[in-house]
Coordinates of C-alpha atoms in Angstrom, one line a residue:
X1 CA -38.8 47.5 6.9
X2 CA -34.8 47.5 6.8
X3 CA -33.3 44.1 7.6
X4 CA -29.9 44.6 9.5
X5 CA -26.6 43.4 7.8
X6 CA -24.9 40.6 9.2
X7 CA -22.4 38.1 8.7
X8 CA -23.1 35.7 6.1
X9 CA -19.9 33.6 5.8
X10 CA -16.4 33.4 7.0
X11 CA -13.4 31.6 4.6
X12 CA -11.5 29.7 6.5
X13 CA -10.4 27.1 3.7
X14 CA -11.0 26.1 0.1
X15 CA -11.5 23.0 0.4
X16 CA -14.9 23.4 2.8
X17 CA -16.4 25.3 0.0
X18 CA -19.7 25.8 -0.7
X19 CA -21.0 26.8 3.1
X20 CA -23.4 28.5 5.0
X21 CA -22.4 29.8 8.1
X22 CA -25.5 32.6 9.1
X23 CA -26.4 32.0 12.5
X24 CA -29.9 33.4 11.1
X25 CA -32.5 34.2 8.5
X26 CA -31.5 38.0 7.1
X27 CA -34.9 38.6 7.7
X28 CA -36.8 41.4 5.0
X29 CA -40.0 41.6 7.7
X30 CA -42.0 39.6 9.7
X31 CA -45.8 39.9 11.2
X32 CA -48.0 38.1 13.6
X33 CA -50.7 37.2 10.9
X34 CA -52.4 34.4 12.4
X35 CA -54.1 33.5 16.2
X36 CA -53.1 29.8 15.3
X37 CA -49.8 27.9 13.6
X38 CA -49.4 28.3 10.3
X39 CA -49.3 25.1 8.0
X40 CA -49.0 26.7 4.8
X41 CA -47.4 29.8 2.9
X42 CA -46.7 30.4 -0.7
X43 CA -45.4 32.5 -3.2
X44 CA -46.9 33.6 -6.7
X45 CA -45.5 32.4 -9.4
X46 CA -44.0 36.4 -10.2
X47 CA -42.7 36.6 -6.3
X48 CA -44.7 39.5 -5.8
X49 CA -47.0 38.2 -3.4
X50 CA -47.0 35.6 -0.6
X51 CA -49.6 33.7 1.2
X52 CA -50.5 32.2 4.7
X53 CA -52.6 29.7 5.5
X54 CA -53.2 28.5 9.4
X55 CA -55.2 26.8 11.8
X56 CA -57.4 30.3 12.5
X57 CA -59.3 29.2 9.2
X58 CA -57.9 32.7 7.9
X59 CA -55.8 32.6 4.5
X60 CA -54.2 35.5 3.7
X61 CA -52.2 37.4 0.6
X62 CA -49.5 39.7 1.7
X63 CA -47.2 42.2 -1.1
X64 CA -43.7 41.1 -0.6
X65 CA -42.0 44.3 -1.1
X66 CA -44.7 46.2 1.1
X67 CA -45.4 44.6 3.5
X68 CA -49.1 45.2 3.5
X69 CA -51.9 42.8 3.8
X70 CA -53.9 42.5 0.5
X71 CA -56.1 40.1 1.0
X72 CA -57.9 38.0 3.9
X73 CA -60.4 35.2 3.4
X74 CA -62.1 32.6 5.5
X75 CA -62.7 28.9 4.6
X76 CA -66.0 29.1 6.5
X77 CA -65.3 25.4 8.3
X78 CA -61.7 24.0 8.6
X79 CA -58.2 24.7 9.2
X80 CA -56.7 26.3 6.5
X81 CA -54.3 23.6 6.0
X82 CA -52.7 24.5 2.2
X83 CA -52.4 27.4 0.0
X84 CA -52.2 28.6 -3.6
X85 CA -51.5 31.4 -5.8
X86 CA -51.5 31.9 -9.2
X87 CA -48.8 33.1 -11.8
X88 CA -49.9 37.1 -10.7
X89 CA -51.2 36.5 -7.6
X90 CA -55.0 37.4 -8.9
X91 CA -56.2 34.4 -7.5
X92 CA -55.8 32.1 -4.0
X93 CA -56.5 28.9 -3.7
X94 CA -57.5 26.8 -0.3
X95 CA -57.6 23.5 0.8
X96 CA -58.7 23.0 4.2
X97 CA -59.0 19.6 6.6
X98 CA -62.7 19.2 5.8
X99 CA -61.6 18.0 2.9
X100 CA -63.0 21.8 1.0
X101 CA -61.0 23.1 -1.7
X102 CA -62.2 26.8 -2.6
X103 CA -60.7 29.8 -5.0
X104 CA -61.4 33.4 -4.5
X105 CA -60.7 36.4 -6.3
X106 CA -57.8 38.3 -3.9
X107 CA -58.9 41.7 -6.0
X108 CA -61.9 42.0 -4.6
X109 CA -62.6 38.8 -2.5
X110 CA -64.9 37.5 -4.5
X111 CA -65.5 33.6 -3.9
X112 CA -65.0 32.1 -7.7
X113 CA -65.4 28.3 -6.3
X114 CA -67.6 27.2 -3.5
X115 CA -66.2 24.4 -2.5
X116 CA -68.1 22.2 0.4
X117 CA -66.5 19.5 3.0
X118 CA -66.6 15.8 1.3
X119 CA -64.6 14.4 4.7
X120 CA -61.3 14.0 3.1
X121 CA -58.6 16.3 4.5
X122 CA -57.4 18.7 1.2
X123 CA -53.2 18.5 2.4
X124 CA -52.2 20.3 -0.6
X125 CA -53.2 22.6 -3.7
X126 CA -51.6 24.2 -6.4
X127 CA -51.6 25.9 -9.7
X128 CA -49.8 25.4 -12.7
X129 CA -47.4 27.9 -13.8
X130 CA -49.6 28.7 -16.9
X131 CA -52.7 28.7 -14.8
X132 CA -54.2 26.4 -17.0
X133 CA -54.7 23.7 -13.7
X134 CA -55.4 23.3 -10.5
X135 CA -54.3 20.6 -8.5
X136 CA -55.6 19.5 -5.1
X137 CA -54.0 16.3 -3.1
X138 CA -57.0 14.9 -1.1
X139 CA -57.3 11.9 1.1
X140 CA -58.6 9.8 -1.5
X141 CA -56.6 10.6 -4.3
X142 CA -55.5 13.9 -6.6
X143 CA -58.5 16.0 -8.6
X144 CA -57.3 18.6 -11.1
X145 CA -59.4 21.4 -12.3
X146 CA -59.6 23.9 -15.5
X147 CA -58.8 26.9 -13.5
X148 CA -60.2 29.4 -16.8
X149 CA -63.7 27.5 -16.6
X150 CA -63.8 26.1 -12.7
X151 CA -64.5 22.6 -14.3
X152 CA -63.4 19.1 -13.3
X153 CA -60.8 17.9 -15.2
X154 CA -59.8 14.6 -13.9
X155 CA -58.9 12.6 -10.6
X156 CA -56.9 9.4 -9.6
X157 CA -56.6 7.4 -6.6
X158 CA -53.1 6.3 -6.2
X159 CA -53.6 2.6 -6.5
X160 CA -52.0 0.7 -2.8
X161 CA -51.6 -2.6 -1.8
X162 CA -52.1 -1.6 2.1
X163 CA -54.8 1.0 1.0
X164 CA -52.7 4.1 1.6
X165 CA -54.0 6.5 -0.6
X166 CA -54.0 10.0 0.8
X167 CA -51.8 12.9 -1.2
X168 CA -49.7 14.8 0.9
X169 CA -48.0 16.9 -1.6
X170 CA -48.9 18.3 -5.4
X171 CA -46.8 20.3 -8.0
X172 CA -46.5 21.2 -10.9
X173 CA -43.6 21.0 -13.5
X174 CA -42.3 24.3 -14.6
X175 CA -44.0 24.0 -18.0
X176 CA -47.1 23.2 -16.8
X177 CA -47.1 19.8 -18.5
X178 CA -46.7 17.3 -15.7
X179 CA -48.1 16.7 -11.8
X180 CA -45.8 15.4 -9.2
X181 CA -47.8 14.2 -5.9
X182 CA -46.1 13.1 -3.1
X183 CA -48.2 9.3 -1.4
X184 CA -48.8 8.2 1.7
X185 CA -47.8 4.6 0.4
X186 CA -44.3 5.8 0.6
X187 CA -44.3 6.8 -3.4
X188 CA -44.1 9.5 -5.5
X189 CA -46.4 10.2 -8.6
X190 CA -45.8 11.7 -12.2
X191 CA -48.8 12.4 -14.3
X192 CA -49.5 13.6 -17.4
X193 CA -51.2 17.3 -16.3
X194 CA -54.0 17.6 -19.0
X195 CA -55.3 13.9 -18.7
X196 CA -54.0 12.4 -15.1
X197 CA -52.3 9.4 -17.5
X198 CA -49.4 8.2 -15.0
X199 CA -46.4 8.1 -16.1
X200 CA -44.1 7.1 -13.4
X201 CA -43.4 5.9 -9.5
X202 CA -40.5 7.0 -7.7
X203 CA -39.8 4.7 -5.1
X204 CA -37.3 4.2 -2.4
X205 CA -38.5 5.9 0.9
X206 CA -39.4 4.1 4.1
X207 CA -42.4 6.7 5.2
X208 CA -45.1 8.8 3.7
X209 CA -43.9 11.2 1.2
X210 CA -44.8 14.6 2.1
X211 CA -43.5 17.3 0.0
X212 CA -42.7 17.3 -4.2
X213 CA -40.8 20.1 -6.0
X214 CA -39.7 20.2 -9.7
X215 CA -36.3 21.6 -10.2
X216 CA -36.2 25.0 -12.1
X217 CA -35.4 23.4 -15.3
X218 CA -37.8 20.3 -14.7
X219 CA -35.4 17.7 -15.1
X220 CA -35.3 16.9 -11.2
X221 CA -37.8 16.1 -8.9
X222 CA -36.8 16.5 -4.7
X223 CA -39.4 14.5 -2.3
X224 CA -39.1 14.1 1.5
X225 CA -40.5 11.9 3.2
X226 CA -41.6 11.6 7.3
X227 CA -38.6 8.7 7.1
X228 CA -36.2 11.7 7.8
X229 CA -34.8 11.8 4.2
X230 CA -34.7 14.0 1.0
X231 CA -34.3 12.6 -2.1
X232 CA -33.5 13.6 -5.3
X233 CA -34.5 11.6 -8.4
X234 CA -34.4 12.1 -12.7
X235 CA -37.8 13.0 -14.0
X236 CA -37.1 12.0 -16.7
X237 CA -36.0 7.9 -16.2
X238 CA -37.2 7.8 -12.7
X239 CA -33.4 7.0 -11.0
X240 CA -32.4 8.2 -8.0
X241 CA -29.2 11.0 -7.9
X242 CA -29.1 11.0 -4.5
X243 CA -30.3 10.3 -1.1
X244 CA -29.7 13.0 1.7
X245 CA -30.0 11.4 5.2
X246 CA -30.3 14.2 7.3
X247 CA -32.9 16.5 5.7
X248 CA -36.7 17.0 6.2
X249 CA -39.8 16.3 5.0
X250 CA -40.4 19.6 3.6
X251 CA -38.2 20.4 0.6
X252 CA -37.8 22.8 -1.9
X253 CA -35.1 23.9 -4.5
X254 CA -33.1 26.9 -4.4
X255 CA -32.0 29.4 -6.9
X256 CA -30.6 27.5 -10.1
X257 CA -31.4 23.7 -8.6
X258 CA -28.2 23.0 -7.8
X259 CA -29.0 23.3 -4.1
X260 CA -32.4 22.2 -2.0
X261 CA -33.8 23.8 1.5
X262 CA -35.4 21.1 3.7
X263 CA -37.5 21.7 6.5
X264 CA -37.3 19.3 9.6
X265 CA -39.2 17.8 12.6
X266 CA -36.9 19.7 15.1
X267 CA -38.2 23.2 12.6
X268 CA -34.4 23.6 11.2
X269 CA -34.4 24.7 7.8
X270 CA -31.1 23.2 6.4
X271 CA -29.4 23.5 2.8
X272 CA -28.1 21.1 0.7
X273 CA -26.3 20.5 -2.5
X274 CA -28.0 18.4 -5.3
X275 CA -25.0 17.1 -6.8
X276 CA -23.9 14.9 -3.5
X277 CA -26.4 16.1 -0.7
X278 CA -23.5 17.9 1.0
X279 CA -24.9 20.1 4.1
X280 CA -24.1 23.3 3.8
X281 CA -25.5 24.6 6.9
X282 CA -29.1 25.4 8.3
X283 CA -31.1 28.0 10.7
X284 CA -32.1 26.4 13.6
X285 CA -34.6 27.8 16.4
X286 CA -36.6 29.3 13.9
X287 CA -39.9 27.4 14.9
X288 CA -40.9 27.0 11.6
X289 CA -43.8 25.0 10.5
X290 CA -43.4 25.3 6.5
X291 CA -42.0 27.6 4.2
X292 CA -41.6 28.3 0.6
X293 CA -39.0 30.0 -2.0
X294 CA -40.1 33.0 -4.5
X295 CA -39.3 31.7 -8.3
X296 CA -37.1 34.7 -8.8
X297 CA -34.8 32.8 -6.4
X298 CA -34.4 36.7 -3.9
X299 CA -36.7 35.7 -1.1
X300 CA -37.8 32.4 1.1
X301 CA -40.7 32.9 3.1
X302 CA -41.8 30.4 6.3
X303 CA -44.4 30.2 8.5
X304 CA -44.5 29.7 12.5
X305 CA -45.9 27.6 15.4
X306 CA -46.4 30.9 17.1
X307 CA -48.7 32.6 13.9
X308 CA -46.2 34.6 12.1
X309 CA -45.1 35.0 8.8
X310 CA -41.6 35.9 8.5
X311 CA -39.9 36.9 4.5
X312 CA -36.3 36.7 4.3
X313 CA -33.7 36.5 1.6
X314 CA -32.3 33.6 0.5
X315 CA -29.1 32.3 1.9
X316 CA -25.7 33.8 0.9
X317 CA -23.8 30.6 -0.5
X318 CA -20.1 31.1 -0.8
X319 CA -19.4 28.8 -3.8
X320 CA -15.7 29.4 -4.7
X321 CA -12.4 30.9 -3.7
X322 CA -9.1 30.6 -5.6
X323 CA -5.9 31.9 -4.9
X324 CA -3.0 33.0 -7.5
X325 CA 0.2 34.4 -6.8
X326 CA -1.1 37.7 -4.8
X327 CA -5.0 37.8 -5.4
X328 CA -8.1 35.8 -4.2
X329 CA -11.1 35.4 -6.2
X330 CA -14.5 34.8 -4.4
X331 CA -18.0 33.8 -5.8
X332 CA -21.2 33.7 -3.7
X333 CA -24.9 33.5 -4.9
X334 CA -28.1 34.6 -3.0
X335 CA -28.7 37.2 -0.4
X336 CA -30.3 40.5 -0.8
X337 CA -28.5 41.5 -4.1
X338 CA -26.2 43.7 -2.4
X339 CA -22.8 43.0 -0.6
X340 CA -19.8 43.9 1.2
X341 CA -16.2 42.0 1.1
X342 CA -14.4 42.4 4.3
X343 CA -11.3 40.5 5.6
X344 CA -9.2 40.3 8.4
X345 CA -5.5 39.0 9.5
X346 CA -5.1 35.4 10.6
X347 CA -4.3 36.5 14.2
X348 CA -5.8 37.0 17.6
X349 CA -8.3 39.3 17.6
X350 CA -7.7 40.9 14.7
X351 CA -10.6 43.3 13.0
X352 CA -12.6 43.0 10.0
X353 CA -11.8 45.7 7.3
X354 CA -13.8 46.7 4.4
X355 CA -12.7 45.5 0.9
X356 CA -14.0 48.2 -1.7
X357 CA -17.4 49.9 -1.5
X358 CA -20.4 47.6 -1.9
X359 CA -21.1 45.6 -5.0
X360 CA -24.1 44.1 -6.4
X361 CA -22.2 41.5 -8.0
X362 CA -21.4 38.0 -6.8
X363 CA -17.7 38.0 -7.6
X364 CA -15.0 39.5 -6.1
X365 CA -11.5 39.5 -7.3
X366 CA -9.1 41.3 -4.7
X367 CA -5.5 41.8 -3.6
X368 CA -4.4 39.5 -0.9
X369 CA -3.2 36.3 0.1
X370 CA -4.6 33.4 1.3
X371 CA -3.1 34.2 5.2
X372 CA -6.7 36.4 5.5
X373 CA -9.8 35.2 6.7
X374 CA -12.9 36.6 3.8
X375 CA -16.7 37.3 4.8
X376 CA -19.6 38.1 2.4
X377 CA -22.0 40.7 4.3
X378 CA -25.2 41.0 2.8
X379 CA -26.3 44.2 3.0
X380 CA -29.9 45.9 2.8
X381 CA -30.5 46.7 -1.0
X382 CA -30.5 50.9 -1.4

């Protein structure tokens, strides 16, 4: 399905650089998977597939580029409430609000774990990247698995003065090596992934943590929290970088980590840079419930009150523009991977005109002054 070019962002002045200015997702395609909301959806860890899980008890496995369902399974009990894939998408993991946590083969459908209710609720599962673990944040605490032998591994209750000890959130670090759960008692959690040894408590929000994601190089860790706030902390000594006031508890890092996507009560997904949580701008009346971002950075993917599943490509981000003497440089990053420059007169009503043919680069250097008004179009890839 063809996603129709539009208007990613308008220039208007240096100095309000980097922004985001789409009044919408550039949407790739969209389908009405699910008869209920959808609470969870996922990519693999090679961003060719993507999955859904919802309140129908259905969990599905979808082929980004076509389209096509691969892959439906039913948790036999509770709402499918989070999802997992691993690194090839070749296996889906569950974890519904029975407190069931089950894997199936998505070549054939074949159920590899049984799983059975235990009356915790299972908010959140994951793999590693190197398949090695599964992780599943449960009511009472996080268990890990040996994904190659379906074997416990190890579990922890997070230990809380008021008793709060349910796991909203679980991921892994890119290389595999350490777990990142997000606490009801207002904490996140690192452990060591082989062992469950903790190694550290990131502190500092007023509300539950919901949501944990490692930064592409796994030096940063992003948490939000139902208190309304994302924040962004070093892995590595546990300080905070910075504190972002307006986001949501969903979050997730985009492209290279220097910016984050949060989700939101109100279901705007908003964009934010790391280095000083500056908004950059946000989609709003998307009624999304969650949402994830593919690894290779191309697509975003989020799931809706209403059942569907809707892939887009990541936000077009206009990062730089110089001028010098009688030419203006532009930089961008995301989007489909295919673009056109265009540019029109600071005047009333004046038109848009093409700059050159379309590019697949993310840098334009072109003839003009700064007395024109620029726009990145990102265009449907050939």
């Amino acid at each position: 399905m063809k996603a129709h070019p539009f208007l990613t962002m308008i220039l208007l002045a240096a100095h309000a650089l980097p922004l985001l200015a789409q009044p919408a997702p550039q949407i790739v395609w969209s389908t009405n998977a699910h008869a209920g909301v959808v609470r969870s959806v996922v990519f693999s860890g090679d961003s060719h597939f993507v999955a859904s899980g919802s309140e129908d008890r259905l969990a599905k496995v979808w082929s980004v580029p076509g389209r096509n369902l691969i892959r439906e399974v039913n948790t036999g009990g509770g709402w499918a409430l989070s999802v997992a894939l691993s690194s090839d998408g070749s296996l889906i993991g569950v974890g519904d609000d029975e407190g069931a946590f089950r894997m199936w083969r998505v070549s054939d459908g074949v159920r590899l774990m049984p799983g059975s209710p235990n009356g915790d609720l299972a908010w959140s599962v994951a793999f590693s990247p190197d398949d090695s673990y599964f992780a599943v944040g449960l009511s009472e605490g996080v268990d890990v698995l040996h994904v190659p032998t379906l074997s416990a591994l190890w579990f922890q209750e997070i230990e809380s003065q008021n008793g709060d000890r349910e796991i909203y959130s679980v991921a892994f670090s890119p290389d595999s090596g350490f777990l990142a759960t997000g606490n009801q008692d207002q904490t996140a959690s690192l452990w060591n992934a082989q062992n469950g040894t903790p190694i550290r408590t990131f502190s500092g929000h007023s509300a539950s943590v919901v949501s944990v994601d490692f930064s592409p190089d796994g030096f940063r860790l992003a948490t939000g929290s139902g208190d309304g706030t994302t924040r962004i902390w070093n892995v590595l000594n546990g300080a905070s970088v910075v504190t972002i006031t307006n986001g949501g508890g969903v979050v997730k890092f985009l492209g290279d980590g220097r910016y984050v996507m949060s989700l939101d009560s109100a279901y705007a997904l908003k964009v934010f840079r790391v280095s000083d949580g500056k908004y950059i701008g946000g989609y709003t009346n998307t009624s999304a419930t969650c949402f994830a971002v593919a690894r290779d950075s191309r697509y975003f993917a989020y799931g809706t009150s209403t059942g569907s599943v809707v892939l887009a490509y990541t936000p077009v981000i206009i990062t730089n523009i110089t001028h010098e003497r009688f030419y203006t440089t532009l930089q961008w990053e995301g989007g489909s991977g295919r673009y056109q420059v265009e540019r029109r007169r600071l005047r009333p009503n004046a038109k848009w005109h093409k700059v050159g043919r379309p590019t697949t680069a993310t840098a334009k250097c072109v003839l003009g002054r700064a007395s024109f008004e620029y726009r990145v179009i990102s265009l449907t890839p050939k």
